[in-house]
Coordinates of C-alpha atoms (C1' of nucleotides) in Angstrom, one line a residue:
Chain A
X1 CA -0.2 -0.1 0.0
X2 CA 1.1 3.5 1.0
X3 CA 4.4 4.7 -0.9
X4 CA 4.2 8.2 -2.1
X5 CA 3.5 10.9 1.0
X6 CA 3.4 8.5 3.4
X7 CA 7.0 7.5 4.5
X8 CA 5.9 5.8 7.6
X9 CA 5.7 2.1 5.8
X10 CA 8.1 -0.1 7.2
X11 CA 7.9 -2.9 4.7
X12 CA 11.5 -3.6 3.4
X13 CA 11.9 -2.8 -0.2
X14 CA 9.5 -0.2 -0.2
X15 CA 10.5 3.2 -1.6
X16 CA 10.9 6.2 0.8
X17 CA 12.8 9.7 1.4
X18 CA 17.0 9.6 0.9
X19 CA 17.7 8.4 4.3
X20 CA 15.7 5.4 4.3
X21 CA 17.0 4.8 0.9
X22 CA 20.5 5.1 2.0
X23 CA 20.1 2.6 5.0
X24 CA 18.4 0.0 2.7
X25 CA 21.7 0.4 0.2
X26 CA 23.8 -0.1 3.6
X27 CA 21.8 -3.0 4.6
X28 CA 22.2 -4.7 1.2
X29 CA 25.8 -3.8 0.6
X30 CA 26.8 -4.9 4.1
X31 CA 28.4 -1.6 5.1
X32 CA 27.7 -1.7 8.8
X33 CA 27.3 -5.6 9.0
X34 CA 23.5 -5.1 8.9
X35 CA 23.5 -3.0 12.1
X36 CA 21.3 0.3 12.1
X37 CA 22.0 2.6 15.1
X38 CA 20.7 6.1 15.5
X39 CA 20.7 8.7 18.3
X40 CA 18.9 11.8 19.5
X41 CA 21.7 14.4 20.7
X42 CA 20.2 17.4 22.2
X43 CA 22.6 19.9 24.3
X44 CA 20.8 19.9 27.6
X45 CA 20.4 23.9 27.5
X46 CA 16.8 24.4 27.0
X47 CA 13.3 22.8 26.3
X48 CA 12.5 20.6 23.3
X49 CA 10.2 21.9 20.8
X50 CA 8.2 20.5 17.8
X51 CA 11.2 20.8 15.8
X52 CA 13.1 18.4 17.9
X53 CA 10.1 16.3 17.7
X54 CA 10.8 15.7 13.8
X55 CA 14.2 14.7 14.8
X56 CA 13.2 12.6 17.8
X57 CA 10.6 10.9 15.7
X58 CA 12.8 10.1 12.6
X59 CA 16.0 8.6 14.7
X60 CA 13.8 6.6 16.8
X61 CA 11.5 5.4 13.9
X62 CA 14.4 4.5 11.7
X63 CA 15.8 2.2 14.5
X64 CA 12.5 0.6 15.0
X65 CA 11.7 0.2 11.4
X66 CA 15.0 -1.5 10.7
X67 CA 15.5 -3.5 13.6
X68 CA 18.1 -1.2 15.0
X69 CA 18.4 0.9 18.2
X70 CA 18.5 4.5 19.2
X71 CA 19.7 6.5 22.2
X72 CA 19.1 9.6 23.6
X73 CA 22.7 11.2 24.1
X74 CA 23.0 14.6 25.6
X75 CA 25.8 16.8 23.7
X76 CA 26.7 18.1 27.2
X77 CA 30.5 19.7 26.2
X78 CA 29.9 23.4 27.0
X79 CA 29.3 23.6 31.0
X80 CA 28.4 27.3 30.6
X81 CA 25.1 26.8 29.4
X82 CA 24.0 23.1 30.2
X83 CA 21.9 22.1 33.4
X84 CA 20.9 19.0 34.9
X85 CA 17.1 20.0 35.1
X86 CA 16.9 20.7 31.3
X87 CA 18.3 17.0 30.9
X88 CA 15.5 15.7 33.2
X89 CA 13.1 17.7 31.5
X90 CA 14.1 16.5 28.1
X91 CA 14.2 12.8 28.9
X92 CA 10.5 13.5 30.3
X93 CA 9.5 14.9 27.2
X94 CA 11.3 12.2 25.1
X95 CA 9.5 9.5 27.0
X96 CA 5.8 11.5 26.7
X97 CA 6.4 11.6 22.9
X98 CA 6.5 7.9 23.1
X99 CA 10.0 6.8 22.8
X100 CA 12.4 5.0 24.8
X101 CA 15.9 5.5 24.6
X102 CA 17.5 1.7 24.2
X103 CA 20.3 2.4 26.6
X104 CA 19.0 4.7 28.8
X105 CA 20.3 8.4 28.8
X106 CA 23.8 8.4 27.5
X107 CA 26.2 11.6 28.0
X108 CA 29.0 13.0 25.7
X109 CA 30.6 13.7 29.2
X110 CA 30.8 9.9 29.5
X111 CA 33.5 10.0 27.1
X112 CA 35.6 12.7 28.2
X113 CA 38.5 10.4 29.2
X114 CA 38.5 8.6 26.0
X115 CA 38.0 12.2 24.1
X116 CA 41.3 13.2 26.0
X117 CA 43.2 9.7 25.1
X118 CA 42.1 10.3 21.3
X119 CA 43.4 14.2 21.4
X120 CA 46.7 12.9 22.9
X121 CA 46.7 10.3 19.8
X122 CA 46.6 13.1 17.5
X123 CA 49.1 15.2 19.2
X124 CA 51.6 12.2 18.8
X125 CA 50.9 11.8 15.5
X126 CA 51.5 15.5 14.6
X127 CA 48.2 16.4 13.7
X128 CA 47.1 18.7 16.9
X129 CA 48.9 21.4 18.7
X130 CA 48.6 23.8 21.4
X131 CA 47.9 27.4 20.3
X132 CA 49.0 30.3 22.3
X133 CA 47.0 32.9 20.3
X134 CA 43.9 34.4 21.9
X135 CA 40.5 33.9 20.3
X136 CA 40.8 37.4 18.7
X137 CA 44.2 36.5 17.1
X138 CA 42.7 33.0 15.9
X139 CA 39.7 34.6 14.3
X140 CA 42.0 37.0 12.5
X141 CA 44.2 34.7 11.3
X142 CA 41.3 32.5 10.0
X143 CA 41.4 34.4 6.7
X144 CA 37.8 34.9 4.9
X145 CA 35.7 33.0 2.2
X146 CA 38.1 34.6 -0.7
X147 CA 41.3 34.5 1.6
X148 CA 43.1 31.7 3.0
X149 CA 44.2 32.1 6.8
X150 CA 47.7 32.4 8.3
X151 CA 49.6 29.7 10.2
X152 CA 49.5 30.2 13.9
X153 CA 53.4 31.1 15.2
X154 CA 52.7 27.7 17.4
X155 CA 51.6 25.6 14.4
X156 CA 55.1 23.7 14.3
X157 CA 55.7 22.7 17.8
X158 CA 57.1 19.4 18.4
X159 CA 54.7 16.7 19.6
X160 CA 56.7 16.3 22.9
X161 CA 56.2 20.3 23.7
X162 CA 52.6 19.9 22.6
X163 CA 51.9 16.8 24.7
X164 CA 53.5 18.9 27.7
X165 CA 51.5 21.9 27.1
X166 CA 48.1 20.0 26.8
X167 CA 48.8 18.1 30.1
X168 CA 49.3 21.1 31.7
X169 CA 46.2 22.8 30.5
X170 CA 44.3 19.6 31.7
X171 CA 46.2 20.2 35.1
X172 CA 44.8 23.7 35.4
X173 CA 48.2 25.6 34.9
X174 CA 46.5 28.0 32.6
X175 CA 43.6 30.6 32.5
X176 CA 40.5 30.7 30.6
X177 CA 41.1 31.5 27.1
X178 CA 44.8 31.4 27.5
X179 CA 45.6 28.2 25.0
X180 CA 43.7 26.0 22.9
X181 CA 44.4 22.5 21.4
X182 CA 43.7 23.0 17.7
X183 CA 43.6 20.0 14.8
X184 CA 46.5 20.7 12.5
X185 CA 44.9 20.5 8.9
X186 CA 44.9 23.3 6.5
X187 CA 44.7 26.8 7.2
X188 CA 43.9 27.7 3.4
X189 CA 41.2 25.0 2.9
X190 CA 38.3 26.2 1.2
X191 CA 36.3 24.9 4.0
X192 CA 36.7 27.3 7.0
X193 CA 35.9 24.7 9.6
X194 CA 38.9 22.6 8.2
X195 CA 41.2 25.5 8.8
X196 CA 42.8 24.4 12.1
X197 CA 39.4 23.9 14.1
X198 CA 39.7 24.2 17.8
X199 CA 39.3 20.8 19.8
X200 CA 39.7 21.8 23.5
X201 CA 39.2 25.3 25.4
X202 CA 39.9 26.0 28.7
X203 CA 36.9 26.6 31.1
X204 CA 37.3 26.7 34.6
X205 CA 33.6 25.9 35.1
X206 CA 31.6 23.3 37.2
X207 CA 30.2 20.7 35.0
X208 CA 26.6 19.4 35.7
X209 CA 28.1 15.8 35.7
X210 CA 31.8 15.8 35.9
X211 CA 32.0 18.7 38.5
X212 CA 35.5 20.1 38.8
X213 CA 37.2 17.1 37.4
X214 CA 37.8 18.9 34.2
X215 CA 38.9 22.3 33.2
X216 CA 39.2 21.7 29.5
X217 CA 36.2 20.9 27.4
X218 CA 36.0 19.4 24.1
X219 CA 34.1 21.3 21.3
X220 CA 31.0 20.0 19.5
X221 CA 33.4 19.0 16.4
X222 CA 35.8 17.2 18.5
X223 CA 33.2 15.5 20.7
X224 CA 30.4 14.7 18.6
X225 CA 31.6 12.1 15.8
X226 CA 33.7 10.5 18.5
X227 CA 30.9 10.1 20.8
X228 CA 29.1 8.5 17.8
X229 CA 31.5 6.1 17.3
X230 CA 32.2 5.3 20.8
X231 CA 28.8 3.9 21.2
X232 CA 28.5 2.3 17.7
X233 CA 26.0 4.6 15.9
X234 CA 25.9 3.9 12.2
X235 CA 23.9 6.8 11.1
X236 CA 24.4 10.1 12.8
X237 CA 21.3 12.2 11.3
X238 CA 21.5 16.0 11.8
X239 CA 20.3 19.3 10.6
X240 CA 21.4 20.9 7.3
X241 CA 23.4 23.5 9.0
X242 CA 26.1 20.9 10.1
X243 CA 26.5 19.8 6.3
X244 CA 29.8 22.0 6.1
X245 CA 31.0 20.1 9.3
X246 CA 30.8 16.6 7.5
X247 CA 34.2 16.8 5.9
X248 CA 35.8 17.4 9.6
X249 CA 33.6 14.8 11.2
X250 CA 35.0 12.3 8.7
X251 CA 38.7 13.7 9.1
X252 CA 38.7 12.9 13.0
X253 CA 37.3 9.6 12.6
X254 CA 39.7 8.9 9.7
X255 CA 42.9 9.7 11.7
X256 CA 41.7 8.2 14.9
X257 CA 42.1 4.5 16.2
X258 CA 38.4 3.2 16.3
X259 CA 37.6 0.1 17.5
X260 CA 34.2 -0.4 14.7
X261 CA 32.9 1.0 11.8
X262 CA 33.1 4.9 11.0
X263 CA 29.7 6.3 11.2
X264 CA 28.0 8.0 8.6
X265 CA 26.7 11.8 9.0
X266 CA 23.3 12.4 7.1
X267 CA 21.7 15.8 7.0
X268 CA 18.1 16.9 6.7
X269 CA 16.1 20.2 6.9
X270 CA 15.0 21.5 10.1
X271 CA 11.4 22.0 10.6
X272 CA 9.7 25.5 10.4
X273 CA 5.8 26.0 11.3
X274 CA 3.7 28.8 10.1
X275 CA 2.6 31.4 12.5
X276 CA 5.3 30.5 14.9
X277 CA 9.0 30.9 15.9
X278 CA 11.3 27.8 16.7
X279 CA 14.7 29.4 17.3
X280 CA 15.9 29.1 21.1
X281 CA 16.9 32.9 21.2
X282 CA 13.1 33.8 20.0
X283 CA 11.4 31.3 22.4
X284 CA 13.5 32.3 25.3
X285 CA 12.2 36.1 24.1
X286 CA 8.8 35.1 24.2
X287 CA 9.0 33.8 27.8
X288 CA 11.4 36.6 29.2
X289 CA 9.4 39.6 27.8
X290 CA 6.0 38.0 29.2
X291 CA 4.5 37.5 25.9
X292 CA 3.5 34.1 27.0
X293 CA 3.2 32.6 30.6
X294 CA 6.3 30.3 30.3
X295 CA 7.8 27.4 28.5
X296 CA 4.6 25.3 29.0
X297 CA 2.3 27.9 27.7
X298 CA -0.2 26.4 25.5
X299 CA 0.8 29.0 22.8
X300 CA 4.2 27.7 22.8
X301 CA 5.5 25.2 20.2
X302 CA 7.7 23.5 22.9
X303 CA 6.6 20.1 23.7
X304 CA 5.5 20.9 27.2
X305 CA 3.4 23.7 25.6
X306 CA 1.5 21.2 23.0
X307 CA 1.3 19.0 26.1
X308 CA -0.8 21.4 28.0
X309 CA -2.4 22.6 25.1
X310 CA -3.9 19.0 24.6
X311 CA -1.9 17.9 21.4
X312 CA -1.6 14.0 22.0
X313 CA 1.8 12.5 21.3
X314 CA 0.5 10.3 18.7
X315 CA -0.8 13.0 16.7
X316 CA 2.5 14.8 16.9
X317 CA 4.3 11.6 15.8
X318 CA 1.9 11.0 12.9
X319 CA 2.7 14.2 11.8
X320 CA 6.5 14.0 11.8
X321 CA 6.2 11.0 9.8
X322 CA 3.9 12.5 7.4
X323 CA 5.8 15.7 6.8
X324 CA 8.8 13.4 5.8
X325 CA 12.5 14.5 5.4
X326 CA 14.3 16.2 2.8
X327 CA 17.3 18.4 2.1
X328 CA 15.0 21.6 1.2
X329 CA 14.2 24.3 3.8
X330 CA 10.6 24.7 4.1
X331 CA 7.9 25.9 6.3
X332 CA 4.9 23.6 7.3
X333 CA 1.5 25.0 7.7
X334 CA 0.3 24.6 11.3
X335 CA -3.3 23.8 10.1
X336 CA -1.6 20.4 8.9
X337 CA -0.4 20.0 12.6
X338 CA -3.8 21.0 13.7
X339 CA -5.4 18.2 11.4
X340 CA -3.4 15.6 13.0
X341 CA -4.8 16.5 16.3
X342 CA -8.4 16.5 15.3
X343 CA -7.9 13.2 13.4
X344 CA -6.7 11.5 16.5
X345 CA -8.9 13.2 19.2
X346 CA -12.1 12.9 17.1
X347 CA -11.4 8.8 17.9
X348 CA -10.2 8.9 21.3
X349 CA -11.6 12.0 23.2
X350 CA -15.0 11.8 25.0
X351 CA -18.1 14.2 24.0
X352 CA -19.4 16.8 26.8
X353 CA -21.8 19.6 26.1
X354 CA -20.3 23.0 27.6
X355 CA -21.9 26.6 26.8
X356 CA -19.1 29.1 26.4
X357 CA -21.6 31.9 26.1
X358 CA -24.7 31.2 28.1
X359 CA -28.3 32.3 27.0
X360 CA -31.2 31.0 29.1
X361 CA -33.7 28.9 27.3
X362 CA -37.1 28.3 29.2
X363 CA -39.3 25.6 27.7
X364 CA -42.8 27.0 28.6
X365 CA -44.6 23.7 28.5
X366 CA -41.8 21.7 30.7
X367 CA -43.1 21.3 34.2
X368 CA -41.5 23.2 36.7
X369 CA -39.6 21.4 39.1
X370 CA -39.2 18.2 36.9
X371 CA -35.9 16.9 36.0
X372 CA -35.0 13.7 33.8
X373 CA -31.7 12.2 32.8
X374 CA -30.9 12.1 29.3
X375 CA -28.5 9.6 27.7
X376 CA -25.6 10.6 25.6
X377 CA -22.8 8.8 24.0
X378 CA -19.5 9.5 25.3
X379 CA -18.1 8.9 21.8
X380 CA -20.1 8.4 18.8
X381 CA -17.0 7.1 17.1
X382 CA -16.1 4.5 19.7
X383 CA -19.0 2.8 21.3
X384 CA -17.0 1.0 23.8
X385 CA -16.8 4.6 25.4
X386 CA -20.2 4.0 26.6
X387 CA -22.5 6.7 27.8
X388 CA -23.1 9.4 30.4
X389 CA -26.3 10.7 31.8
X390 CA -27.1 14.6 31.5
X391 CA -30.1 16.2 33.5
X392 CA -32.6 18.0 31.5
X393 CA -35.2 20.6 32.9
X394 CA -37.2 23.5 32.2
X395 CA -34.5 26.1 32.2
X396 CA -31.6 25.8 30.3
X397 CA -28.5 27.4 28.9
X398 CA -27.5 27.5 25.3
X399 CA -24.9 29.1 23.3
X400 CA -25.5 32.6 22.4
X401 CA -24.4 32.3 19.0
X402 CA -26.8 29.3 18.5
X403 CA -29.6 31.9 18.5
X404 CA -30.6 35.2 16.2
X405 CA -33.5 37.3 16.5
X406 CA -33.2 38.3 12.7
X407 CA -31.3 35.4 11.0
X408 CA -29.8 35.6 7.9
X409 CA -29.6 33.4 5.2
X410 CA -28.1 29.8 5.8
X411 CA -28.4 30.3 9.6
X412 CA -30.2 27.2 10.4
X413 CA -29.9 27.5 14.2
X414 CA -32.8 29.0 16.6
X415 CA -34.7 31.9 15.9
X416 CA -38.3 33.0 16.4
X417 CA -40.9 30.4 15.1
X418 CA -38.0 27.9 14.3
X419 CA -37.7 24.2 15.3
X420 CA -34.3 22.6 16.3
X421 CA -33.0 19.5 18.0
X422 CA -31.5 19.7 21.5
X423 CA -28.8 17.4 21.3
X424 CA -29.7 14.3 23.2
X425 CA -33.0 15.7 24.1
X426 CA -35.9 17.1 22.4
X427 CA -37.0 19.2 19.3
X428 CA -37.8 22.8 20.7
X429 CA -39.8 25.7 18.8
X430 CA -38.8 29.2 19.3
X431 CA -41.8 31.1 20.9
X432 CA -40.1 34.3 21.6
X433 CA -37.7 36.3 23.9
X434 CA -37.3 38.7 26.8
X435 CA -35.2 41.5 26.1
X436 CA -33.4 43.5 28.9
X437 CA -33.4 47.4 29.2
X438 CA -31.0 47.7 26.4
X439 CA -33.0 45.8 24.1
X440 CA -30.5 42.8 24.2
X441 CA -31.9 39.2 24.2
X442 CA -31.9 38.1 27.7
X443 CA -33.9 34.9 27.5
X444 CA -35.3 32.7 24.8
X445 CA -38.9 31.3 25.3
X446 CA -39.6 27.8 23.2
X447 CA -42.0 25.0 23.7
X448 CA -40.7 21.4 23.3
X449 CA -42.3 18.2 21.5
X450 CA -42.5 15.3 24.1
X451 CA -42.9 13.0 21.3
X452 CA -39.4 13.5 19.9
X453 CA -37.3 12.2 22.8
X454 CA -35.9 9.6 20.5
X455 CA -34.2 12.4 18.6
X456 CA -36.9 12.1 15.7
X457 CA -40.3 13.2 15.3
X458 CA -43.1 10.5 15.0
X459 CA -44.5 12.5 11.8
X460 CA -41.3 12.5 10.2
X461 CA -40.7 16.3 10.3
X462 CA -36.9 17.3 10.2
X463 CA -34.9 20.1 11.9
X464 CA -31.9 21.6 10.0
X465 CA -29.9 22.3 13.2
X466 CA -28.9 20.4 16.5
X467 CA -27.8 22.7 19.1
X468 CA -26.0 21.8 22.6
X469 CA -27.2 22.9 26.0
X470 CA -26.8 22.4 29.7
X471 CA -29.5 22.2 32.5
X472 CA -29.3 25.9 34.2
X473 CA -29.9 24.3 37.5
X474 CA -27.4 21.4 37.4
X475 CA -24.5 23.2 35.2
X476 CA -21.2 23.4 36.7
X477 CA -19.0 26.7 36.0
X478 CA -15.5 27.0 34.6
X479 CA -13.4 28.7 32.5
X480 CA -12.0 28.3 29.0
X481 CA -9.2 29.7 27.1
X482 CA -9.6 30.2 23.1
X483 CA -6.4 30.3 21.6
X484 CA -5.6 31.9 18.3
X485 CA -2.1 32.0 16.4
X486 CA 0.7 33.6 18.4
X487 CA 1.8 35.2 15.5
X488 CA -0.5 37.2 13.0
X489 CA 2.0 36.6 10.1
X490 CA 2.5 33.2 8.8
X491 CA 6.2 33.7 8.2
X492 CA 7.2 36.0 11.2
X493 CA 10.4 37.8 10.7
X494 CA 10.6 37.1 7.2
X495 CA 12.4 39.6 5.0
X496 CA 14.4 40.7 8.2
X497 CA 11.6 41.9 9.9
X498 CA 11.4 41.7 13.6
X499 CA 9.3 38.6 14.2
X500 CA 7.8 40.4 17.4
X501 CA 6.1 43.0 15.5
X502 CA 3.6 40.4 14.2
X503 CA 2.7 39.1 17.6
X504 CA -0.9 38.5 17.9
X505 CA -2.4 40.6 20.9
X506 CA -5.6 38.5 21.2
X507 CA -3.8 35.3 21.1
X508 CA -5.3 33.8 24.2
X509 CA -9.0 34.7 25.0
X510 CA -10.5 33.8 28.4
X511 CA -14.1 32.9 28.7
X512 CA -15.0 33.3 32.4
X513 CA -18.4 32.0 32.8
X514 CA -18.7 28.7 31.0
X515 CA -21.3 26.3 32.0
X516 CA -20.5 22.4 31.8
X517 CA -22.8 19.6 32.3
X518 CA -22.2 17.8 35.2
X519 CA -20.3 14.8 33.8
X520 CA -17.6 17.3 32.8
X521 CA -16.4 16.1 36.4
X522 CA -15.5 13.1 34.9
X523 CA -12.6 14.7 33.0
X524 CA -9.1 14.0 34.6
X525 CA -6.5 16.7 34.8
X526 CA -4.8 16.8 31.4
X527 CA -7.2 14.9 29.8
X528 CA -8.6 16.1 26.3
X529 CA -12.5 16.4 25.9
X530 CA -14.7 17.4 23.1
X531 CA -16.8 20.4 23.8
X532 CA -19.7 19.2 21.4
X533 CA -20.0 21.2 18.3
X534 CA -17.0 23.6 19.4
X535 CA -13.9 21.7 19.6
X536 CA -11.4 19.8 21.8
X537 CA -10.3 21.1 25.1
X538 CA -7.6 20.1 27.8
X539 CA -8.3 20.4 31.3
X540 CA -5.6 22.1 33.0
X541 CA -3.2 19.8 35.0
X542 CA -2.9 22.0 37.9
X543 CA -6.2 24.5 37.6
X544 CA -9.1 22.2 37.3
X545 CA -11.8 24.7 36.3
X546 CA -9.6 25.9 33.3
X547 CA -9.5 24.3 30.0
X548 CA -7.5 25.0 27.0
X549 CA -8.9 25.0 23.7
X550 CA -6.4 22.5 21.8
X551 CA -7.9 23.0 18.5
X552 CA -11.7 24.1 17.2
X553 CA -13.6 21.6 15.0
X554 CA -14.2 22.6 11.6
X555 CA -16.8 25.2 11.6
X556 CA -19.0 25.5 8.5
X557 CA -21.0 28.2 9.7
X558 CA -18.0 30.3 10.3
X559 CA -16.8 29.7 7.0
X560 CA -20.2 30.9 5.3
X561 CA -20.2 33.9 7.5
X562 CA -16.7 34.7 6.4
X563 CA -17.6 34.5 2.9
X564 CA -20.6 36.6 3.4
X565 CA -18.7 39.2 5.0
X566 CA -16.0 39.2 2.2
X567 CA -18.6 40.2 -0.1
Chain B
rU1 C1' 33.2 37.9 -2.8
rG2 C1' 34.8 31.6 -2.4
rG3 C1' 32.9 26.8 -1.2
rC4 C1' 28.6 23.5 0.1
rG5 C1' 23.6 22.4 -0.5
rA6 C1' 18.8 23.3 -2.5
rG7 C1' 14.6 24.8 -6.3
rU8 C1' 8.1 19.8 -8.6
rA9 C1' 0.0 22.0 -7.1
rG10 C1' -1.1 27.4 -2.1
rU11 C1' 2.0 24.3 1.7
rU12 C1' 4.7 19.8 2.9
rC13 C1' 6.6 15.5 0.3
rA14 C1' 6.4 11.3 -3.9
rA15 C1' 7.8 10.2 -8.8
rG16 C1' 13.8 2.5 -9.0
rU17 C1' 19.2 4.0 -12.2
rG18 C1' 15.4 8.5 -19.0
rG19 C1' 9.0 6.1 -20.0
rC20 C1' 1.2 8.6 -18.8
rA21 C1' 3.8 14.5 -13.1
rG22 C1' 1.0 12.1 -7.9
rA23 C1' -0.6 11.9 -2.4
rA24 C1' -1.8 14.5 2.1
rC25 C1' -3.4 19.2 4.4
rG26 C1' -6.1 23.4 2.7
rC27 C1' -9.7 25.4 -0.9
rC28 C1' -14.5 24.5 -3.8
rU29 C1' -19.2 20.7 -5.3
rG30 C1' -22.5 17.1 -3.6
rG31 C1' -24.0 13.2 -0.6
rC32 C1' -24.8 11.4 4.5
rU33 C1' -25.8 12.4 9.3
rU34 C1' -28.9 13.7 16.8
rU35 C1' -22.2 17.4 16.4
rG36 C1' -22.9 23.0 10.2
rG37 C1' -18.4 17.6 13.3
rA38 C1' -16.6 13.0 11.7
rC39 C1' -17.5 10.1 7.3
rC40 C1' -18.4 9.3 1.8
rA41 C1' -17.9 10.8 -3.5
rG42 C1' -16.0 14.3 -7.0
rG43 C1' -13.6 19.1 -8.5
rA44 C1' -10.3 22.9 -9.3
rG45 C1' -5.1 23.6 -8.6
rG46 C1' 1.6 22.5 -12.2
rU47 C1' 5.3 26.5 -18.2
rU48 C1' 8.9 20.5 -12.4
rG49 C1' 13.3 28.2 -11.0
rC50 C1' 14.9 30.2 -16.4
rA51 C1' 17.6 29.5 -21.0
rG52 C1' 19.7 26.1 -24.3
rG53 C1' 21.3 21.0 -25.5
rU54 C1' 21.5 15.2 -25.7
rU55 C1' 17.2 11.7 -26.8
rC56 C1' 12.2 8.6 -30.1
rG57 C1' 10.9 10.5 -25.3
rA58 C1' 13.7 14.8 -19.9
rG59 C1' 11.3 16.5 -13.2
rU60 C1' 15.4 13.1 -13.8
rC61 C1' 21.2 13.4 -18.0
rC62 C1' 24.7 18.1 -20.1
rU63 C1' 26.0 23.4 -20.3
rG64 C1' 25.2 28.5 -18.5
rC65 C1' 22.5 31.6 -15.9
rC66 C1' 18.8 33.0 -11.8
rU67 C1' 17.3 32.5 -6.6
rC68 C1' 17.0 30.9 -2.0
rG69 C1' 19.7 28.5 2.3
rC70 C1' 24.4 27.5 5.4
rC71 C1' 29.7 28.5 6.5
rA72 C1' 34.8 33.2 8.7
rG73 C1' 32.4 31.1 17.8
rC74 C1' 37.5 28.9 22.4
rC75 C1' 28.0 27.5 20.5
rA76 C1' 25.7 23.3 19.4

RNA sequence: UGGCGAGUAGUUCAAGUGGCAGAACGCCUGGCUUUGGACCAGGAGGUUGCAGGUUCGAGUCCUGCCUCGCCAGCCA
């Protein structure tokens, strides 16, 4: 079955994206002895977002599809920015997304000893040297895109001298920035990254795992490939900006004494989403400037934000599989993510009636004081979800939007003289309204047809609309937040603009006086429920009376209104 | 300015190694329905960045050009 456009297939021999094709080819020619091992390597210096999810899903799915393994490995080579609590949060988020690292959490810092030994090997081979130049001088002597760099005056030190100096660096004899260890490659190389890259820098800093054991720390380039090799990674998958690092990645591994195969780096395009930003810097700015309530604000594209918002992990996984991988930068429409949330939630979320903007409805011919329990399916898509009972009485609340005194064309809901169905209740016909001093509709009057309790009229007459309701005397009260796009512009910051300029000032609208049917009490903290006809809402984990709108239902009437007003 | 990477419906991706340019989301029509939801059926939407060339035949191969992204941290 599926091939084009649905890369989630795991049938061998099926065509797919360039990464899967590569792995299949490796498998066929025995490159890694039939092994497939990947890794997800975040730096523990912030929270994971939907862009990371793409990488997580790719790496773990690849391993699962080809019978391999995938590890979570923290790239913790820079003690200045990293923290243990970030690492813990990342582990939690990966688990929440639905993946388990095959060997628990691994750390680049676990390889500091091995990395150090490899560095000494390189020095002994005359391929690395200690440079006394400061950062500014190194930068100046690197040259430019069009001009070659200049050799450091310390480039030709003997291996003995380099070894001595490097050991003294490690022993703490020098201050931060006083010396670095550099690879001895080619200061005129057309790839700037090959112009004697820095391997170690001095940082007298406490590391969140190794404490004060080290005062020299490996750079990303020196640590990454070797960490991959150390743990047996076959396919090291990273984003496009590391493309230029690949020759370096290979150079190091080619000049070291490895136990196993040389891992292979492959790059793919990172994810962008419309009406959002994903750079760490912008996300941090949103939090620090108070545009959102924190890293787990439901408007944030962080996994914690999406979780609080009610996005099911499965929907995120399916989304990531659907968008596939390529080497072209692009921006996915946020509507696609939402459509995956709807698809999943439609199958799994229980239904409840909630009225967000209450309008009193009085049924004139329904006996005062009478209450009957109406049965309603928990989920029409899933009979095994059972049913609940909702109290029905003479005075109800309906949605203010479901009534119009003077209805325009194509408005099928309640209006004077018109009959509609109350969901899981009876047919009612509007007989009139009560208005307040300002002439606003304060209450709608109607009569009900006791013969329509089955949902159908015995005489076969039809109604065009079914609306939701709650019994006024039995309703619970609560609050709901309606979210819109955080950024009004689909591409915030495009053409050099400041993304913050397009912040949507109305991205969170609080509804303070929503009314719920009593069975809303069954909804657990964090659980997502469908408010019938309105959308999916997640009960806040900490504030039980608060619901976050995950995503609305498709709204045909809203679309008609939009079209009419556009005319 | 040098190097590398990339250009296929609005968007994201497909289209063994030259053989009828497709899917999903979005949009439009219709059907069905106790959610104007879901579901079902259909439709619109393409000069495959541009210009040449090779070939019976080019999204795919060749040449030139254009546009976009990344690279001059002791960040990752």
